Short mmCIF file of C-alpha atoms and ligand atoms in Angstrom, two decimals:
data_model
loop_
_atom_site.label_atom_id
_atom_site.label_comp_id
_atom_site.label_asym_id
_atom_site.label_seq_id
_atom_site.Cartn_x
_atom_site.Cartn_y
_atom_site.Cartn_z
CA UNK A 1 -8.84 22.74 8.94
CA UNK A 2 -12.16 24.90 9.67
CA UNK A 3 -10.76 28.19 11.08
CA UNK A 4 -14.46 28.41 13.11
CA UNK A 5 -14.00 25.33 14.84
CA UNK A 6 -13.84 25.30 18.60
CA UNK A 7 -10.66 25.67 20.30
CA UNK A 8 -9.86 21.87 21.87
CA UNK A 9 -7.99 21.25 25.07
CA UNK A 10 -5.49 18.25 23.90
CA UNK A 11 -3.95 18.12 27.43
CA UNK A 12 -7.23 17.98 29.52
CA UNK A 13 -8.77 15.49 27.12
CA UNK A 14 -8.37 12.21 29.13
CA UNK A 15 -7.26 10.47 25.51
CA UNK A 16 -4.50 11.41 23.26
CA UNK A 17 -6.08 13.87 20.34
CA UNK A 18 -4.70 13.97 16.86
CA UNK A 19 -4.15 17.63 16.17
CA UNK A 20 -6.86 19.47 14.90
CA UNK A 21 -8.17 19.23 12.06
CA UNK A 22 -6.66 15.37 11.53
CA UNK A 23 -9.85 13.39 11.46
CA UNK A 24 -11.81 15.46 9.33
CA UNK A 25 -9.57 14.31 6.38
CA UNK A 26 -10.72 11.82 4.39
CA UNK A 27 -8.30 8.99 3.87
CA UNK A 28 -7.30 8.15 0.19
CA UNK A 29 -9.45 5.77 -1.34
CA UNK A 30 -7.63 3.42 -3.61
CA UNK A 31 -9.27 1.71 -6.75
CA UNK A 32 -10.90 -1.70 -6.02
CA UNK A 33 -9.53 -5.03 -6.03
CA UNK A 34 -12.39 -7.45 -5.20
CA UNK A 35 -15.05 -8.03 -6.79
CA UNK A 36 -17.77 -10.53 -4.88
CA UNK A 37 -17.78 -13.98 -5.98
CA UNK A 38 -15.25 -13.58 -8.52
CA UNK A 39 -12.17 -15.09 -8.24
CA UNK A 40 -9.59 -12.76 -10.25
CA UNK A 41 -11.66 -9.74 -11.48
CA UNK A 42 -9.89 -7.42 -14.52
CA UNK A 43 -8.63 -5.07 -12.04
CA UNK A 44 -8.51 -1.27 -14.48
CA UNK A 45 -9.18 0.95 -11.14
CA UNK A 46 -5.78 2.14 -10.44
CA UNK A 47 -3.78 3.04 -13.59
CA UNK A 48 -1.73 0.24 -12.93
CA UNK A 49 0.22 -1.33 -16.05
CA UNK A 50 -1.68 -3.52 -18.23
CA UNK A 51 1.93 -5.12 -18.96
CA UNK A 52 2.99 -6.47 -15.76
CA UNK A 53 6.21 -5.32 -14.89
CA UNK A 54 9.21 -5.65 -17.02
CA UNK A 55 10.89 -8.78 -17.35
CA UNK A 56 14.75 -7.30 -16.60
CA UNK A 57 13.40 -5.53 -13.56
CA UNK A 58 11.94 -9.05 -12.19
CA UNK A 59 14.80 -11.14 -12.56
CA UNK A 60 16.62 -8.08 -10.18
CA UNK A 61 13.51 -8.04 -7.59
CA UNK A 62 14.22 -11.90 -7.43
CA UNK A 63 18.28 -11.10 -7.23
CA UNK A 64 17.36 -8.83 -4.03
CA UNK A 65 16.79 -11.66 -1.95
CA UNK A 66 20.86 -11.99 -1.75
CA UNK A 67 20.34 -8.45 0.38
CA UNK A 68 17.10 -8.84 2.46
CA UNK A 69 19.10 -8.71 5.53
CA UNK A 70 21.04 -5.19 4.73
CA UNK A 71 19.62 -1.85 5.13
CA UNK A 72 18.81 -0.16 1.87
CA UNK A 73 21.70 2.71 0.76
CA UNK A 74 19.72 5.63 1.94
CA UNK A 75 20.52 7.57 -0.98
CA UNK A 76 19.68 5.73 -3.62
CA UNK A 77 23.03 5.83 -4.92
CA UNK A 78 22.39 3.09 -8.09
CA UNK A 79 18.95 4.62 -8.81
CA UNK A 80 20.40 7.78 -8.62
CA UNK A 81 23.13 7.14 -11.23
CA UNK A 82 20.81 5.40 -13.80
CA UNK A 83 18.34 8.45 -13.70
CA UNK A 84 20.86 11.07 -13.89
CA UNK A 85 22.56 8.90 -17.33
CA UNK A 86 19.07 8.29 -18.65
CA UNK A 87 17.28 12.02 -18.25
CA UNK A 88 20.81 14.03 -18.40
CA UNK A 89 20.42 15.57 -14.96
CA UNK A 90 22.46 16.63 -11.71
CA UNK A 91 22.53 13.36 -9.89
CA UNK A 92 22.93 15.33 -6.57
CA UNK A 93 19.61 17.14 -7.74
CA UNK A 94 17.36 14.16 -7.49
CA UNK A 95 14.92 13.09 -4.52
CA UNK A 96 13.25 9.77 -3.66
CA UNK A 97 10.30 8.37 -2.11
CA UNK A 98 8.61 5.25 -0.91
CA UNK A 99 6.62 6.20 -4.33
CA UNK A 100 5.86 9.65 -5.61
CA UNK A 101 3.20 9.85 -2.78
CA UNK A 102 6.13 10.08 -0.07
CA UNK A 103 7.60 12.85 -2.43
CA UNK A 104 4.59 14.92 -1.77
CA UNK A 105 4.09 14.24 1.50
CA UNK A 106 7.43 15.09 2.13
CA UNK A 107 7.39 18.47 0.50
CA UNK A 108 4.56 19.67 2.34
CA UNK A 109 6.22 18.57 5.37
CA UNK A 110 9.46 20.87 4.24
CA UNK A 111 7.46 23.78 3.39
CA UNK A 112 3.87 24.22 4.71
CA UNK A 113 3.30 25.16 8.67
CA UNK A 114 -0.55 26.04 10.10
CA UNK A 115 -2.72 28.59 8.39
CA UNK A 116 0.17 28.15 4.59
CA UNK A 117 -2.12 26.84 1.83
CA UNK A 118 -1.32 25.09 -1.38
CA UNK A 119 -3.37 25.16 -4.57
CA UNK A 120 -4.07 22.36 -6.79
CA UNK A 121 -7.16 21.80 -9.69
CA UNK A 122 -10.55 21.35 -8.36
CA UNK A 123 -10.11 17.34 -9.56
CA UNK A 124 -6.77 17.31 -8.59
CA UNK A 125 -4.76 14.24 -7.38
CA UNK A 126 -5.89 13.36 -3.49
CA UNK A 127 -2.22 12.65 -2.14
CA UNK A 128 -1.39 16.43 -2.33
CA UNK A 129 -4.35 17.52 -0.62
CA UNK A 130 -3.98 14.83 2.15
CA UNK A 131 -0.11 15.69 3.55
CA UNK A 132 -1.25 19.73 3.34
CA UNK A 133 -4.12 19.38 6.07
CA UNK A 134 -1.72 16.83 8.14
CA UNK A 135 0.25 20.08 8.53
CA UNK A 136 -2.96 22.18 9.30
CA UNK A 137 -2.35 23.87 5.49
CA UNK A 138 -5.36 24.85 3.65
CA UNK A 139 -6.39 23.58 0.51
CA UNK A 140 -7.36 25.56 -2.39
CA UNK A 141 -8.95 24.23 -5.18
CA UNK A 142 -8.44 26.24 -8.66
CA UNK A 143 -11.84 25.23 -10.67
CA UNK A 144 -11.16 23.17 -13.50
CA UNK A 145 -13.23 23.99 -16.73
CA UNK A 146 -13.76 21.26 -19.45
CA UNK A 147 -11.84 18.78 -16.79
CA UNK A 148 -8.99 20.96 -17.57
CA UNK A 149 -6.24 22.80 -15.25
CA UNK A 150 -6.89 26.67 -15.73
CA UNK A 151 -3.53 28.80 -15.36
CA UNK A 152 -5.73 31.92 -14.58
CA UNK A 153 -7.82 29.94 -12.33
CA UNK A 154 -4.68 28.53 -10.53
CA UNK A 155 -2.95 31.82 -9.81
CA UNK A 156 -6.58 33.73 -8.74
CA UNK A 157 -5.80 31.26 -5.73
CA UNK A 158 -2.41 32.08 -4.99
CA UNK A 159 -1.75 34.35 -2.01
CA UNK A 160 0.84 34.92 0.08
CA UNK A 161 0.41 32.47 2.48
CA UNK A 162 0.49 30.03 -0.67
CA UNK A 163 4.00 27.45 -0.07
CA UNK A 164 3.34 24.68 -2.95
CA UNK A 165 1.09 24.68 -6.06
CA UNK A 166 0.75 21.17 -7.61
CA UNK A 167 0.30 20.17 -11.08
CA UNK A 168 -0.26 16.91 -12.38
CA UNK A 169 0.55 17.10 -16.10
CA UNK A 170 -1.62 14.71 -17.20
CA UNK A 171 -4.09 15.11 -14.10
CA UNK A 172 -5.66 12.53 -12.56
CA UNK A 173 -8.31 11.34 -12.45
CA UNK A 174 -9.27 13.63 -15.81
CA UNK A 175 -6.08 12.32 -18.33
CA UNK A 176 -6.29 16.30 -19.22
CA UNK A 177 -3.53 18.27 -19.80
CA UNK A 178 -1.58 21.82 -20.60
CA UNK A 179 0.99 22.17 -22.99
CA UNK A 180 4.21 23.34 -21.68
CA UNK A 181 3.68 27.37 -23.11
CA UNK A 182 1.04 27.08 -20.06
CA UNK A 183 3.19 25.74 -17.30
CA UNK A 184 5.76 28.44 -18.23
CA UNK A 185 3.26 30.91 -17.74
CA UNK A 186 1.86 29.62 -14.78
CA UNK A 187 6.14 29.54 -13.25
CA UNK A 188 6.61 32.84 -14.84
CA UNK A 189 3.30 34.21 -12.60
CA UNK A 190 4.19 32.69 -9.23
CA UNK A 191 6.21 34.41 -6.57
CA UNK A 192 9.68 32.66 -5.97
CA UNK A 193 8.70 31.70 -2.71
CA UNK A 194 6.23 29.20 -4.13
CA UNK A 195 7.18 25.74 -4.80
CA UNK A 196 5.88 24.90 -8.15
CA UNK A 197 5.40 20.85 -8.16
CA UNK A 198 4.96 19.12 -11.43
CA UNK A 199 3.63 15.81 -11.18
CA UNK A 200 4.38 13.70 -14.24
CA UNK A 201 3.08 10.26 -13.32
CA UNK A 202 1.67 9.86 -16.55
CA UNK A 203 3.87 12.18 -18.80
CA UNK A 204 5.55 9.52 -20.48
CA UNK A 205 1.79 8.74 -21.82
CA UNK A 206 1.25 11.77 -22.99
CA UNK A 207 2.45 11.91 -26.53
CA UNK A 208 1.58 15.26 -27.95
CA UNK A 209 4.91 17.29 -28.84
CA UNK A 210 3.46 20.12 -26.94
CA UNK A 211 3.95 18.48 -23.52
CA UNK A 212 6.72 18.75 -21.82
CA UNK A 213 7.40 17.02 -17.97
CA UNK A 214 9.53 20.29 -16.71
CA UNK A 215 12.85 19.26 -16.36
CA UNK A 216 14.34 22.04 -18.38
CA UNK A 217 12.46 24.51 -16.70
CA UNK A 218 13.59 23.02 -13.34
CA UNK A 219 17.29 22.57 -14.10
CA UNK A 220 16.90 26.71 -14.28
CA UNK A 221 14.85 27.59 -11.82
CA UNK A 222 14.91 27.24 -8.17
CA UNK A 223 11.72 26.51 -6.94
CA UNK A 224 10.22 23.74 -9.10
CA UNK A 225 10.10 20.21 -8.69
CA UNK A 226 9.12 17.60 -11.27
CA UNK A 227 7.78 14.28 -9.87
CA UNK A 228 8.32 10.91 -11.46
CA UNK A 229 7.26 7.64 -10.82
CA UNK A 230 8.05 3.97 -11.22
CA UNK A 231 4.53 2.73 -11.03
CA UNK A 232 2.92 3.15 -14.38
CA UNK A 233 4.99 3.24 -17.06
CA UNK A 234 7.68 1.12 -15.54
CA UNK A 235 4.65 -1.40 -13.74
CA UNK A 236 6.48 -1.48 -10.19
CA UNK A 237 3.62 0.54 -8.51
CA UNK A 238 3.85 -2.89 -5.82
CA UNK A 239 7.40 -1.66 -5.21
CA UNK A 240 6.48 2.07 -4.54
CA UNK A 241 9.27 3.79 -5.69
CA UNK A 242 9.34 7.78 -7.14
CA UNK A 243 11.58 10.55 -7.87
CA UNK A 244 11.73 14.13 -8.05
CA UNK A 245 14.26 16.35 -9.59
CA UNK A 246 15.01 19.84 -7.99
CA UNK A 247 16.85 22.88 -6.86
CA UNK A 248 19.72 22.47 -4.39
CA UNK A 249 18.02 24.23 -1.37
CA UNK A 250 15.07 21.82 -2.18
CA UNK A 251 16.93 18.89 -1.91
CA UNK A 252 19.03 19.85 1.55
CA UNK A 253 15.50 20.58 3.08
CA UNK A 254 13.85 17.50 1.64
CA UNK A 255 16.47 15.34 3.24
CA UNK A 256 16.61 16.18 6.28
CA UNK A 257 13.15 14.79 7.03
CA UNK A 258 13.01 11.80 4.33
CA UNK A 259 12.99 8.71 6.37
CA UNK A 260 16.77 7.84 5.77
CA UNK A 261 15.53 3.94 4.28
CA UNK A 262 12.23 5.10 2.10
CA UNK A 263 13.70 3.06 -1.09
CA UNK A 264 14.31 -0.42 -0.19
CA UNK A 265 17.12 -3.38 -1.41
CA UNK A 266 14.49 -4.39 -4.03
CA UNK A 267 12.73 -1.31 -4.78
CA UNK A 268 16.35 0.28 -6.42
CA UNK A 269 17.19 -3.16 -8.04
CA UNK A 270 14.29 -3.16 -9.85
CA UNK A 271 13.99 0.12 -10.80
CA UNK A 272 17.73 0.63 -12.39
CA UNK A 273 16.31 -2.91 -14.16
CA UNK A 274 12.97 -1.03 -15.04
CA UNK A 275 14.98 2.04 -16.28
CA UNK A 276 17.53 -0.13 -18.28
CA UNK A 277 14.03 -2.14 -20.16
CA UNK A 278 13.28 0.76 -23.36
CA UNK A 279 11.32 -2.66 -24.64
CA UNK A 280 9.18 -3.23 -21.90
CA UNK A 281 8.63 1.17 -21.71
CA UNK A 282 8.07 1.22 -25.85
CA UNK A 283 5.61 -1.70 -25.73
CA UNK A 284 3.48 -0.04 -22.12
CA UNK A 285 3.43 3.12 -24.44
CA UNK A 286 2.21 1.69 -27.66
CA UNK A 287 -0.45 -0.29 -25.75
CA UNK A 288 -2.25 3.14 -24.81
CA UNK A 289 -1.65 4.78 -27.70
CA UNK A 290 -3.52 1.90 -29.46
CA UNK A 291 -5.91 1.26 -27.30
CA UNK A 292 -7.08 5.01 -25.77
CA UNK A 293 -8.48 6.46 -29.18
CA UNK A 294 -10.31 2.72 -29.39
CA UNK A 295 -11.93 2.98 -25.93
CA UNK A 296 -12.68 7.03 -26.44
CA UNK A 297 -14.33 6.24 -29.93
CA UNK A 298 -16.34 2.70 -28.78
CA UNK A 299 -17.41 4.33 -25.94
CA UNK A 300 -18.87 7.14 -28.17
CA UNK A 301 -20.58 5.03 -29.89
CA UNK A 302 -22.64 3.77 -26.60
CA UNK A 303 -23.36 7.29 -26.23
CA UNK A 304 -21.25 7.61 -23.43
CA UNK A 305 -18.68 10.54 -23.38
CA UNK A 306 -15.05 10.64 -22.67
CA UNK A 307 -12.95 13.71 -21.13
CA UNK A 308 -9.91 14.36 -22.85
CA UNK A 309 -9.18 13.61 -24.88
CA UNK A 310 -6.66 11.41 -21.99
CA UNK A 311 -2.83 11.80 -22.31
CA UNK A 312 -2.65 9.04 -19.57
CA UNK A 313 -3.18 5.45 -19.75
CA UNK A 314 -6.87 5.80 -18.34
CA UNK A 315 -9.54 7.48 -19.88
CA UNK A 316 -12.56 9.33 -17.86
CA UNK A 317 -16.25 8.56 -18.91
CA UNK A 318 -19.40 10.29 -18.24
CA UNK A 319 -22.32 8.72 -17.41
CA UNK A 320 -25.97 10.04 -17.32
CA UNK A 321 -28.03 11.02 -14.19
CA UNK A 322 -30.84 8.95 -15.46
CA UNK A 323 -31.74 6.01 -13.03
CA UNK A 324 -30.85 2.72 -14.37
CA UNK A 325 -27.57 4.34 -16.12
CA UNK A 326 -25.73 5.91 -13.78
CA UNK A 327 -21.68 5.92 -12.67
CA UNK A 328 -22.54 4.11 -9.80
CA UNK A 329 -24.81 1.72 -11.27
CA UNK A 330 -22.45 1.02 -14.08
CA UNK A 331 -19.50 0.29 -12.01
CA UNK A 332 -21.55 -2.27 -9.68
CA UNK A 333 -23.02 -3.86 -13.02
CA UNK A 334 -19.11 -3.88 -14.24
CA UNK A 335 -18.02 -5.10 -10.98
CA UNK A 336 -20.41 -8.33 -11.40
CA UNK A 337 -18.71 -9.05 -14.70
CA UNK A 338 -15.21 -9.00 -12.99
CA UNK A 339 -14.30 -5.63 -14.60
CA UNK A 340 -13.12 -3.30 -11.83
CA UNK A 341 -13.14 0.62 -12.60
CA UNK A 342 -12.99 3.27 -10.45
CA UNK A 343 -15.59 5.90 -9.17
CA UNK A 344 -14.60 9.37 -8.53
CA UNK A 345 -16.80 10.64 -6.42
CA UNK A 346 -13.92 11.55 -3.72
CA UNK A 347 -12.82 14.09 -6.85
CA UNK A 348 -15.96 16.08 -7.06
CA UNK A 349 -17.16 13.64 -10.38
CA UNK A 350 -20.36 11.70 -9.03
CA UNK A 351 -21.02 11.36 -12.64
CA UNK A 352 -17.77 9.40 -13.89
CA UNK A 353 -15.97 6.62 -13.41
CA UNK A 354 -11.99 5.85 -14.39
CA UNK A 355 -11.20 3.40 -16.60
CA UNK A 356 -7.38 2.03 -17.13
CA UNK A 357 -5.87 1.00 -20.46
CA UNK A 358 -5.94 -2.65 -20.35
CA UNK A 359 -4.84 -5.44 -22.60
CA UNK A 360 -6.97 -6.40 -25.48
CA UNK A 361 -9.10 -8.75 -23.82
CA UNK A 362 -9.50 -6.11 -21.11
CA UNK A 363 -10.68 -3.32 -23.07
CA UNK A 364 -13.00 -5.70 -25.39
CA UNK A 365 -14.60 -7.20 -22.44
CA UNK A 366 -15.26 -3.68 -20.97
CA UNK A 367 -16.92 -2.20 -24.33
CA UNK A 368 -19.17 -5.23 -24.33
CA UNK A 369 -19.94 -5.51 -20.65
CA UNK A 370 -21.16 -1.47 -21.25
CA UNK A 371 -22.79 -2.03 -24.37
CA UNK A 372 -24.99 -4.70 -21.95
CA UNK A 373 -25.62 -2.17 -19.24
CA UNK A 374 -26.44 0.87 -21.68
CA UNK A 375 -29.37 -1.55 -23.24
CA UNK A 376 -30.18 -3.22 -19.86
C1 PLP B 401 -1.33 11.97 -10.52
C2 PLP B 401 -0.58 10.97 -9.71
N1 PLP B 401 0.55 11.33 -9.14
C3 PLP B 401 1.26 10.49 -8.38
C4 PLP B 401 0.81 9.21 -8.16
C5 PLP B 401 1.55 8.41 -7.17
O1 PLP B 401 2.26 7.40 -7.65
P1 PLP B 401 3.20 6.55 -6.72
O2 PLP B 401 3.04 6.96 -5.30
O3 PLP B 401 2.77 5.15 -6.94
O4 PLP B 401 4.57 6.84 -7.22
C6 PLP B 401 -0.36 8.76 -8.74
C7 PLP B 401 -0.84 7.41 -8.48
O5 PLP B 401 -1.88 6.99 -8.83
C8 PLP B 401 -1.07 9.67 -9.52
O6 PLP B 401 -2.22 9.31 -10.09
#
């Protein structure tokens, strides 16, 4: 919301208004699908799973048809169980949303009113930006050096008007992340009134014994919230189905706004299936760990350079400003060849473009389609 923008009279208007500030958001911009004249493009713009989904967690999507007719249990009660068995936590602790998007949105619902703010990394994820200016909330934007999220940088933006700081640990669209030492800091730094949200979306990706997703820290504390979501690891992002895990007050505030049916029949089948499939999660892992360090280390070779290195199951690539080899011109010239990636020009990264961990095939075809453009 601009603070030096004229004063609109919403009654007088003739039309109904949106409240102010509403249309200068920019809606989320999701990776492509199409690509012209090609009938099923190699779609590795949206972090989806290169997998499919597990086979357990279809079989119970195609048992949901039994229910189609029922309302969904509002809360979640079989999703509920299985995460609270699986992760060792409160079951009365945990949220849900029509994906971790709804999570967020919800949140900043709960928590920010005109002229709060919330802080998030300069390339940080564009859900949690979007719901804090739908409540008139300002957005600050903690610069990111070396693609990175900056605890210093983070808490120079925090003021008392601050309600929420997100973190996505790994961030998108960079794959960076901070070891946990860091996100203790950063906790340990923030007022209590501050809701400190960790976003894991990618955590189970990232492998390094020095990250950690936050649950320990927010079974003792009472003003984080760690995010989880059934789209990537589990390969239900179709389904849109997330979680979050936090304090008591959190919670009663939280669901008191949720829509009461935001996790449908099918969505909870498939997800206690999902949860139940350590296979299908062992094999989505050991796919990027293979194939990340490959990609990183071919793309090197083109002379092309990757951030990270990624603890998600995407990796970020730099291109040149020179005409001829540029992010833009790379993904059209991809695009042609049926391999969909995504620009991230929305994130403040003209230069890059986001590439997701695909199958063998996937990543093969995408080395040699950019070997082709970097010699074109
Ligand atoms: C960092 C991050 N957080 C959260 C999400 C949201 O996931 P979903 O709404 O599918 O649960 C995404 C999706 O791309 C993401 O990249």
């Amino acid at each position: 919301m601009s603070e030096t923008a004229p004063p609109v009279d919403r009654a007088s208007a003739g039309k109904p208004l949106p409240k102010p500030g509403l249309m200068d958001i920019h809606a989320y911009v999701p990776g492509k699908s199409k690509a012209e004249g090609i009938a099923e493009p190699t779609k590795l713009s949206a972090n989806e799973n290169a997998l499919g989904t597990s086979p357990k967690a279809r079989e119970a999507y195609a048992a949901a048809i039994q229910h189609l007719h029922m309302y969904p249990d509002p809360g979640a009660a079989i999703v509920r169980k299985a995460i609270a068995e699986r992760y060792g936590l409160e079951p009365e602790r945990l949220i849900f949303g029509c994906g971790s998007d709804e999570v967020f949105q919800i949140l900043n619902q709960a928590y920010l009113e005109p002229g709060d703010n919330i802080v998030q990394g300069a390339h940080g994820f564009a859900a949690f930006a979007i719901g804090a200016k739908a409540c008139q909330a300002e957005v600050r934007m903690a610069p990111e050096p070396g693609y990175r999220i900056d605890v210093d940088e983070m808490l120079a933006c925090v003021d008392e008007r601050t309600r929420i700081v997100f973190l996505a640990n790994p961030g998108n669209p960079t794959g960076t992340w901070i070891p946990f030492s860091e996100v203790r800091r950063l906790h340990e730094a923030l007022p209590p009134s501050v809701v400190l949200v960790l976003d894991g979306a990618y955590g189970e990706f990232a492998v390094d014994p020095a990250f950690d997703d936050g649950l320990e820290l927010a079974r003792r504390s009472a003003n984080v919230v760690v995010t989880h979501t059934f789209s990537k690891l589990h390969g239900l992002a179709g389904l849109r189905i997330g979680w979050g895990y936090a304090p008591a007050d959190i919670v009663a505030a939280y669901d008191r706004i949720r829509p009461p049916f935001n996790t449908s029949i099918p969505s909870q089948l498939a997800a206690v299936a999902a949860l139940g499939d350590e296979a299908f999660q062992q094999a989505s892992i050991e796919l990027v760990e293979r194939w990340r360090p490959w990609l990183a280390q071919q793309l090197g070779g083109l002379g092309l350079e990757t951030v990270g290195p990624s603890a998600a199951n995407f990796v970020l690539v730099c291109f040149p400003r020179t005409p001829g080899r540029t992010a833009a011109e790379a993904e059209a010239f991809l695009a042609a060849r049926g391999l969909l990636v995504r620009g991230v020009g929305g994130y403040g990264l003209p230069d890059h473009l986001r590439m997701t961990i695909g199958l063998e095939a996937h990543n093969r075809a995408l080395i040699d389609a950019l070997a082709d453009f970097m010699r074109s």
